[in-house]
XYZ file of C-alpha atoms in Angstrom:
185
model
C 60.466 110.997 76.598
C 62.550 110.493 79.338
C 66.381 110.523 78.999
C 68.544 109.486 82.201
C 72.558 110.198 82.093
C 74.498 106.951 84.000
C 78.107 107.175 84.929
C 80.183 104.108 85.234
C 83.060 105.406 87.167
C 86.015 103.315 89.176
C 89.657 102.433 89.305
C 91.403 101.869 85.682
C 90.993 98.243 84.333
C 88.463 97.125 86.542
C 86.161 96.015 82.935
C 84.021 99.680 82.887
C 84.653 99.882 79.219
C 84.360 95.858 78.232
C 80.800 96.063 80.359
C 79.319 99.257 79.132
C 80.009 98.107 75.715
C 78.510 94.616 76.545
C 75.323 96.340 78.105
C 74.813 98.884 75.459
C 74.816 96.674 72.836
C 77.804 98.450 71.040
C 81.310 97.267 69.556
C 83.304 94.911 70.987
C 86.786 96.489 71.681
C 89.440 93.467 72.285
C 92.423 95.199 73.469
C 92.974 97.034 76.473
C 93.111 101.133 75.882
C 92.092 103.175 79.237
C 89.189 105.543 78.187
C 90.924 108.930 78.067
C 88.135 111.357 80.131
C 85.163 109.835 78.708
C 82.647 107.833 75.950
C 79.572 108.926 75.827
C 77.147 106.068 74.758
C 73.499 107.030 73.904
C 71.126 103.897 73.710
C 67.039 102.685 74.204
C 66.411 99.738 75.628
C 63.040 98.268 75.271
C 62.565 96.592 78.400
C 62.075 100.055 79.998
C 59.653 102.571 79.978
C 58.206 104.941 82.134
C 56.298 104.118 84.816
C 54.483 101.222 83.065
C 53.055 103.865 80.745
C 55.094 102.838 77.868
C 56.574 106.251 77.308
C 60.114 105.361 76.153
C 63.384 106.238 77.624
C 66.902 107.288 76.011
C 69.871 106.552 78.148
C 73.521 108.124 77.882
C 76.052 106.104 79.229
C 79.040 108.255 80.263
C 82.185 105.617 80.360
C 84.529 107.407 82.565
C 88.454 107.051 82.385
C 89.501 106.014 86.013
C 92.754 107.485 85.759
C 93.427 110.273 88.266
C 94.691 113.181 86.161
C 90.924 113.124 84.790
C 90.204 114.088 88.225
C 89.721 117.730 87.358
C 86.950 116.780 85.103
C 85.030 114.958 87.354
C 82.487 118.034 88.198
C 81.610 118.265 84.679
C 80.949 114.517 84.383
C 78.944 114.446 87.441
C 76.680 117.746 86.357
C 73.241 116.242 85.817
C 73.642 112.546 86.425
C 70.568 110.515 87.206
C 72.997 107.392 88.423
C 75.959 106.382 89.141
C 77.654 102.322 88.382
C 80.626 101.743 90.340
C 82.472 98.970 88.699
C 85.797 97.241 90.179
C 88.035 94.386 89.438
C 87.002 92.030 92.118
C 89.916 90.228 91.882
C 92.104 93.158 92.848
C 92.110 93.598 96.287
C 93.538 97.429 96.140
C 90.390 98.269 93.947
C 88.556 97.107 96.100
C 89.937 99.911 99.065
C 89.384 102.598 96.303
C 85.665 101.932 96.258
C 84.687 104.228 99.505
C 86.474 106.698 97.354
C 84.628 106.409 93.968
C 81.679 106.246 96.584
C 82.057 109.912 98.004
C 82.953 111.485 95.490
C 80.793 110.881 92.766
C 77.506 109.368 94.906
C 77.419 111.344 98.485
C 79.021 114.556 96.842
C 76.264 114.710 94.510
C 73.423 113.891 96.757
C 72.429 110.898 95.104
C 70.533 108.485 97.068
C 72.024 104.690 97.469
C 69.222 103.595 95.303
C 70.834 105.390 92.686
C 74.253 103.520 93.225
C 74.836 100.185 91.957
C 78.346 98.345 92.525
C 79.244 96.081 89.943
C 82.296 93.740 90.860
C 83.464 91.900 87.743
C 85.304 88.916 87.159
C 87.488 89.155 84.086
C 87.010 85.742 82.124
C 89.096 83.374 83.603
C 89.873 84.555 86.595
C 87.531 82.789 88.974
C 84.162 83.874 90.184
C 84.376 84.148 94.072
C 81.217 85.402 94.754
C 81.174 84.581 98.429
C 83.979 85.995 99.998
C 83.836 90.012 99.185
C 82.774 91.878 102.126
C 82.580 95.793 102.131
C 82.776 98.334 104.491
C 79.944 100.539 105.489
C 78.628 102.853 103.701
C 79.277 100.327 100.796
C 77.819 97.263 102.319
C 74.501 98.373 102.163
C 74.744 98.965 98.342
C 73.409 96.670 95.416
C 75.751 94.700 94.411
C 76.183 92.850 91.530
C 78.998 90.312 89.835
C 79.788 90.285 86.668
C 81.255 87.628 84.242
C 80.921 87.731 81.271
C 81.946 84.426 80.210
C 79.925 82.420 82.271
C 77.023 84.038 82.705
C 76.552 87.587 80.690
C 72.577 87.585 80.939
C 72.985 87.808 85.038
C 74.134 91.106 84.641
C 72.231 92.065 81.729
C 68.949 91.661 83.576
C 70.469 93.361 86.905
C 71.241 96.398 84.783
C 67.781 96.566 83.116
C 66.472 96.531 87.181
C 68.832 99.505 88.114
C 67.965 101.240 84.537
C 64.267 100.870 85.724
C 64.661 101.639 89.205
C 65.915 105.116 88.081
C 63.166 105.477 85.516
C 60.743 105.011 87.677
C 62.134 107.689 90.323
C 63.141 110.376 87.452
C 59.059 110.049 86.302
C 58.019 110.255 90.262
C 60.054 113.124 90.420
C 58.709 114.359 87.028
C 54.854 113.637 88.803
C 55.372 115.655 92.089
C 57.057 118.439 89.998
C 53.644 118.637 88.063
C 51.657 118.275 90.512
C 53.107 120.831 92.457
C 52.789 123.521 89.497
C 48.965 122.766 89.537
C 48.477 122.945 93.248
């Protein structure tokens, strides 16, 4: 069985917590209370598998505080990860700078590939949902990106996550494949 670590790293308050909650199916928290270093989050989803071979998958879903004196943790955090969600308060244009930071550090620093990334900008509920007018700088702008709100429509982002959860699947059991096949060779 296949087991993939995610992060979901960015700036404090941008909704990490409220949407990995939402996404992993676990308890609603309704005050605010910035993560302090990290929640770990272990969870199947049923929509993915391996590969189409039905072998099934465990995620861990490391929630990351976005406060900068966790900064000094951040290696450990990033040791191992298969993916990395960026998620930002859309609606905050200083978050919004922070991003290319977020970016480097825990997605180019790491070697990930961009198809590992996935930006989620989220709309906290009532604030609007301006999807049109958030452009990004390069290297950013050539990211997937997603908006979220949950109050108006929480299945978009549901589904998108289920994509990028099978998306990095799908490369960890490639990887798994050439490894194999490289032993027998």
């Amino acid at each position: 069985m296949l087991k993939a670590k995610i992060l979901f790293v960015g700036p404090c308050e941008s909704g990490k917590t409220v949407l990995a909650n939402f996404l992993t199916e676990s308890s609603d928290i309704t005050e605010y209370s910035p993560t302090q270093g990290v929640r770990i989050l272990e969870f199947e989803n049923p929509h993915v598998t391996s590969n189409n071979k039905g072998t099934g998958c465990e995620f861990e879903l490391w929630d990351c505080g976005g406060n900068a004196k966790f900064e000094s943790c951040w290696p450990a955090l990033m040791k191992d990860a298969h993916g990395v969600v960026i998620v930002f308060n859309a609606d905050i244009p200083s978050q919004r700078k922070e991003m290319e930071m977020w970016y480097s550090c825990f997605v180019q620093q790491q070697s990930l590939q961009d198809t590992q990334c996935m930006l989620i900008a989220h709309h906290k509920p009532g604030s609007g949902d301006d999807k049109g007018s958030l452009s990004l700088s390069p290297p950013l702008n050539k990211l997937k990106l997603v908006h979220s709100n949950l109050e108006d429509d929480p299945e978009e982002i549901r589904m998108e996550f289920i994509k990028y959860l099978k998306s990095i699947i799908n490369s960890m059991s490639e990887s798994r494949d050439r490894e194999e096949m490289s032993i027998m060779t």
